[in-house]
Amino acid sequence: MDQLDRKIIAELRNNGRATYAELGRTVGLSASSVHERVGKLEAAGVITGYHAVVDPRRVGLGVTALVGIQPTDTASDDEVAVALGELPEVESCYAVAGDEAFVVKVRVETVDELEHTLGRLRRIDGVARTRTTVVLSTRFEGRPNNTGLDQG
Amino acid sequence: MDQLDRKIIAELRNNGRATYAELGRTVGLSASSVHERVGKLEAAGVITGYHAVVDPRRVGLGVTALVGIQPTDTASDDEVAVALGELPEVESCYAVAGDEAFVVKVRVETVDELEHTLGRLRRIDGVARTRTTVVLSTRFEGRPNNTGLDQG
DNA sequence: GTTGAAAACTTTAAGTA
DNA sequence: TACTTAAAGTTTTCAAC
């Protein structure tokens, strides 16, 4: 991965639909070269995908919460993580240091649904307790941090 | 926003680089129609952008932490949020219920840098204390939850 | 890495229900 | 209004260099 790759990645993080021709113009390569480089970055697992970002409220997911998952003494973290992944309302799942095994981000339509989801989380085998932090507003989210990409 | 819009959004969440022609084939519309619909969804703020997703470890951001921000008595939440946004290592920022004003997600290269970043967070005017949860592993992240999009 | 060319896609305009 | 087709311009993609 050289400087040009980093530049291409930074561009694609800002605009995931940039054309290879556009990228070529910004980094000073032919579209073919960019195309090949991007293919290699994808194959190498550096670029893992492309997603449209949607305003959650506009698609009926107005309630967000961060939930700490405290495990039982006998819990298998991997099994708990798999179970967490089976709930579609769990958008992200981090294994963390501390007395909680995981912190997950949950997105649902209503607080009623949140209550419902928390119940399901608690019923997962290996989950002892949950600790819920309700998100009041999302100031910003998933901002591309191109430290070391833009110029490194 | 009708069923077709929802289908298009779900597709673009899974593959942000899907061509209008591809989208048209999956939803049963011409490329022109899809093009027009996507333009309207973007203009309406439903689709807010497109991003390449990068494996953070592959771009030198191997350390992730979730940091609760406890405010001082006199803090202006908005001003604190702006200050948080000025640090590029703060990827996401949520205003939350509870004794913490915000929870932020921080991504840095090393634990040394994490220490450095936490110092800067604490020095923000309006920040009394921070509570840091180090992420040991990201099981999954930013999964598109297409509840209510895939089928209505 | 480049160019060149065919196929595919984008994007606008014009026309239809 | 929302769709389609048509057509010109662009981009993709795959050779060959």
XYZ file of C-alpha atoms (C1' of nucleotides) in Angstrom:
338
model
C 0.000 0.000 0.000
C 1.584 3.208 -1.156
C 0.672 6.858 -1.082
C -1.600 6.512 -4.106
C -3.542 3.679 -2.509
C -4.004 5.780 0.590
C -5.249 8.669 -1.482
C -7.693 6.429 -3.327
C -8.964 4.979 -0.032
C -9.431 8.447 1.446
C -11.411 9.485 -1.624
C -13.595 6.394 -1.517
C -14.274 6.918 2.168
C -15.545 10.382 1.419
C -17.436 9.365 -1.706
C -18.039 5.659 -2.077
C -19.576 6.162 -5.504
C -16.671 8.049 -7.037
C -15.969 6.646 -10.500
C -12.599 5.153 -11.344
C -12.195 7.943 -13.886
C -12.777 10.565 -11.197
C -10.416 8.832 -8.806
C -7.844 8.637 -11.572
C -8.075 12.361 -12.144
C -7.682 13.193 -8.449
C -4.710 10.891 -7.885
C -3.129 11.304 -11.313
C -3.552 7.805 -12.724
C -5.515 6.256 -15.549
C -8.920 4.832 -14.746
C -7.569 1.357 -15.488
C -4.833 1.667 -12.913
C -7.239 2.890 -10.298
C -9.584 0.064 -11.161
C -6.806 -2.471 -10.680
C -5.615 -0.897 -7.431
C -9.098 -0.803 -5.965
C -9.618 -4.430 -6.944
C -6.439 -5.378 -5.114
C -7.391 -3.345 -2.050
C -10.733 -5.147 -1.974
C -9.119 -8.550 -2.451
C -6.591 -7.814 0.297
C -9.395 -6.952 2.709
C -8.357 -3.343 3.129
C -11.604 -2.115 1.588
C -14.307 -4.375 2.983
C -17.352 -2.890 1.311
C -19.366 0.117 0.252
C -22.489 1.312 1.974
C -25.063 3.972 1.419
C -25.583 5.883 4.647
C -29.207 6.458 5.535
C -30.709 8.822 8.081
C -32.072 6.237 10.533
C -35.019 8.415 11.515
C -36.121 8.579 7.903
C -36.399 4.819 7.699
C -38.276 4.332 10.936
C -35.360 3.671 13.277
C -35.556 6.689 15.515
C -34.415 5.090 18.763
C -30.756 4.285 19.366
C -29.235 2.821 22.511
C -25.842 1.624 23.660
C -26.130 -1.515 25.724
C -23.432 -3.010 27.924
C -23.694 -6.779 28.205
C -22.550 -8.327 31.480
C -21.769 -12.015 31.064
C -22.497 -14.892 33.379
C -19.522 -16.642 34.963
C -19.777 -19.554 32.583
C -20.446 -17.637 29.396
C -18.616 -18.277 26.130
C -17.949 -14.903 24.602
C -18.019 -16.257 21.078
C -21.395 -17.888 21.542
C -22.817 -14.730 23.077
C -21.444 -12.670 20.179
C -23.095 -14.993 17.669
C -26.395 -14.734 19.520
C -26.118 -10.949 19.564
C -25.502 -11.012 15.825
C -28.745 -12.859 15.279
C -30.769 -9.854 16.393
C -31.055 -7.504 13.399
C -31.580 -4.501 15.684
C -28.016 -4.956 17.002
C -26.078 -2.859 14.529
C -22.611 -3.069 16.066
C -20.990 -5.327 18.633
C -17.728 -4.671 20.449
C -16.004 -7.019 22.889
C -14.655 -4.736 25.577
C -12.396 -4.631 28.619
C -14.082 -4.155 31.999
C -16.865 -6.007 33.741
C -18.998 -5.961 30.652
C -18.180 -8.469 27.955
C -19.702 -6.472 25.100
C -21.090 -3.126 24.229
C -23.630 -3.196 21.436
C -25.402 -0.465 19.526
C -29.086 -1.119 19.091
C -31.419 0.686 16.718
C -35.173 0.293 16.879
C -38.340 2.126 15.969
C -39.800 2.907 19.372
C -38.988 2.702 23.073
C -41.498 -0.114 23.281
C -39.389 -2.019 20.826
C -36.275 -1.139 22.785
C -37.805 -2.704 25.874
C -38.621 -5.754 23.802
C -35.089 -5.977 22.429
C -33.540 -5.594 25.897
C -35.667 -8.495 27.061
C -34.375 -10.617 24.236
C -30.793 -9.595 24.987
C -31.202 -10.636 28.625
C -32.625 -13.961 27.614
C -29.506 -14.825 25.619
C -27.602 -17.663 27.226
C -24.512 -16.230 28.857
C -25.993 -12.776 29.454
C -26.378 -11.895 33.126
C -27.330 -8.217 33.005
C -27.612 -5.355 30.574
C -26.875 -1.688 31.142
C -28.603 0.611 28.701
C -27.629 4.110 27.678
C -30.285 5.788 25.565
C -28.982 8.015 22.775
C -30.703 11.395 22.775
C -29.115 12.666 19.584
C -26.414 11.586 17.209
C -24.072 14.537 16.765
C -21.981 12.732 14.149
C -21.339 9.130 13.331
C -18.919 7.007 11.335
C -16.882 9.973 10.253
C -14.011 8.883 8.049
C -10.834 9.434 10.058
C -8.251 9.668 7.352
C -5.371 10.278 9.728
C -2.392 8.764 8.016
C -4.311 8.341 4.782
C -4.573 11.848 3.470
C -0.890 12.522 3.725
C 0.756 9.558 5.360
C -41.232 6.629 0.000
C -42.773 3.466 -1.328
C -41.795 -0.172 -1.445
C -39.509 0.354 -4.417
C -37.616 3.145 -2.674
C -37.169 0.889 0.319
C -35.850 -1.892 -1.876
C -33.416 0.475 -3.577
C -32.201 1.766 -0.210
C -31.714 -1.742 1.108
C -29.684 -2.615 -1.986
C -27.542 0.498 -1.702
C -26.919 -0.216 1.954
C -25.574 -3.616 1.062
C -23.666 -2.416 -1.994
C -23.127 1.307 -2.202
C -21.513 0.989 -5.609
C -24.391 -0.848 -7.262
C -25.034 0.727 -10.666
C -28.411 2.206 -11.508
C -28.713 -0.476 -14.150
C -28.148 -3.208 -11.564
C -30.576 -1.612 -9.149
C -33.100 -1.337 -11.932
C -32.825 -5.031 -12.661
C -33.261 -6.020 -9.002
C -36.269 -3.803 -8.388
C -37.815 -4.069 -11.857
C -37.417 -0.514 -13.084
C -35.445 1.189 -15.815
C -32.071 2.666 -14.921
C -33.498 6.142 -15.511
C -36.241 5.645 -12.981
C -33.840 4.345 -10.397
C -31.559 7.268 -11.110
C -34.370 9.691 -10.523
C -35.565 7.948 -7.364
C -32.088 7.835 -5.868
C -31.612 11.516 -6.668
C -34.824 12.314 -4.819
C -33.859 10.163 -1.842
C -30.548 11.997 -1.664
C -32.196 15.403 -2.005
C -34.726 14.510 0.699
C -31.925 13.572 3.084
C -32.922 9.923 3.323
C -29.653 8.811 1.759
C -26.973 11.032 3.271
C -23.882 9.646 1.578
C -21.849 6.710 0.381
C -18.723 5.435 2.058
C -16.131 2.796 1.425
C -15.685 0.729 4.559
C -12.082 0.075 5.450
C -10.627 -2.416 7.913
C -9.289 0.043 10.510
C -6.353 -2.186 11.421
C -5.205 -2.182 7.824
C -4.915 1.587 7.805
C -3.094 1.910 11.098
C -6.044 2.466 13.426
C -5.865 -0.655 15.542
C -7.039 0.824 18.844
C -10.728 1.591 19.430
C -12.275 2.934 22.620
C -15.684 4.073 23.778
C -15.435 7.127 25.970
C -18.148 8.524 28.208
C -17.899 12.283 28.646
C -19.093 13.693 31.968
C -19.868 17.378 31.689
C -19.165 20.166 34.124
C -22.152 21.845 35.734
C -21.874 24.844 33.485
C -21.174 23.068 30.223
C -22.965 23.867 26.989
C -23.611 20.540 25.321
C -23.499 22.053 21.866
C -20.122 23.660 22.432
C -18.713 20.447 23.855
C -20.047 18.519 20.857
C -18.370 20.934 18.470
C -15.077 20.599 20.346
C -15.361 16.817 20.225
C -15.930 17.038 16.492
C -12.679 18.905 16.052
C -10.669 15.858 17.059
C -10.330 13.644 13.982
C -9.848 10.536 16.142
C -13.426 10.943 17.432
C -15.333 8.959 14.847
C -18.828 9.097 16.358
C -20.468 11.234 18.992
C -23.759 10.511 20.737
C -25.515 12.751 23.251
C -26.908 10.352 25.831
C -29.207 10.116 28.830
C -27.550 9.510 32.192
C -24.791 11.271 34.070
C -22.638 11.359 30.990
C -23.416 13.985 28.395
C -21.842 12.108 25.484
C -20.451 8.801 24.486
C -17.874 8.990 21.734
C -16.081 6.344 19.734
C -12.382 7.017 19.363
C -10.022 5.315 16.943
C -6.271 5.701 17.175
C -3.095 3.894 16.224
C -1.676 2.976 19.626
C -2.548 3.012 23.311
C -0.037 5.820 23.671
C -2.101 7.823 21.267
C -5.247 6.855 23.149
C -3.747 8.291 26.325
C -2.911 11.423 24.390
C -6.425 11.713 22.991
C -8.020 11.191 26.412
C -5.901 14.036 27.729
C -7.166 16.275 24.976
C -10.755 15.227 25.646
C -10.390 16.111 29.331
C -8.969 19.479 28.465
C -12.057 20.424 26.474
C -13.976 23.204 28.177
C -17.092 21.694 29.697
C -15.615 18.216 30.167
C -15.282 17.178 33.818
C -14.326 13.513 33.546
C -14.016 10.746 30.992
C -14.762 7.063 31.396
C -13.000 4.887 28.878
C -13.956 1.425 27.701
C -11.273 -0.166 25.551
C -12.533 -2.274 22.661
C -10.802 -5.650 22.537
C -12.355 -6.788 19.277
C -15.036 -5.586 16.921
C -17.358 -8.518 16.327
C -19.399 -6.614 13.770
C -20.039 -2.973 13.085
C -22.413 -0.765 11.152
C -24.454 -3.697 9.931
C -27.284 -2.488 7.750
C -30.476 -3.136 9.681
C -33.002 -3.262 6.928
C -35.903 -3.984 9.218
C -38.847 -2.433 7.541
C -36.915 -1.838 4.346
C -36.573 -5.276 2.835
C -40.256 -6.001 3.003
C -42.092 -2.925 3.963
C 1.963 1.454 -15.478
C -0.250 3.003 -20.305
C -3.388 3.167 -24.350
C -7.306 1.732 -27.176
C -11.690 -0.266 -28.123
C -16.037 -2.749 -27.184
C -19.515 -3.196 -23.920
C -21.901 -1.279 -20.265
C -23.504 2.468 -17.781
C -25.074 7.326 -16.947
C -27.754 11.029 -17.743
C -30.645 14.124 -20.227
C -34.532 14.833 -23.062
C -38.859 13.652 -25.149
C -42.910 11.040 -25.060
C -46.622 7.870 -22.759
C -50.125 6.376 -19.388
C -46.662 12.267 -11.415
C -43.930 8.462 -12.464
C -42.578 5.701 -15.834
C -40.366 4.392 -20.450
C -37.417 4.674 -24.479
C -33.829 6.913 -27.126
C -29.406 8.845 -27.728
C -25.121 11.083 -26.671
C -21.480 11.174 -23.568
C -18.870 8.613 -19.950
C -17.171 4.933 -17.704
C -15.837 0.201 -17.257
C -13.243 -3.541 -18.434
C -10.122 -6.218 -20.870
C -6.874 -6.711 -24.095
C -2.180 -5.609 -25.901
C 1.913 -3.081 -25.108
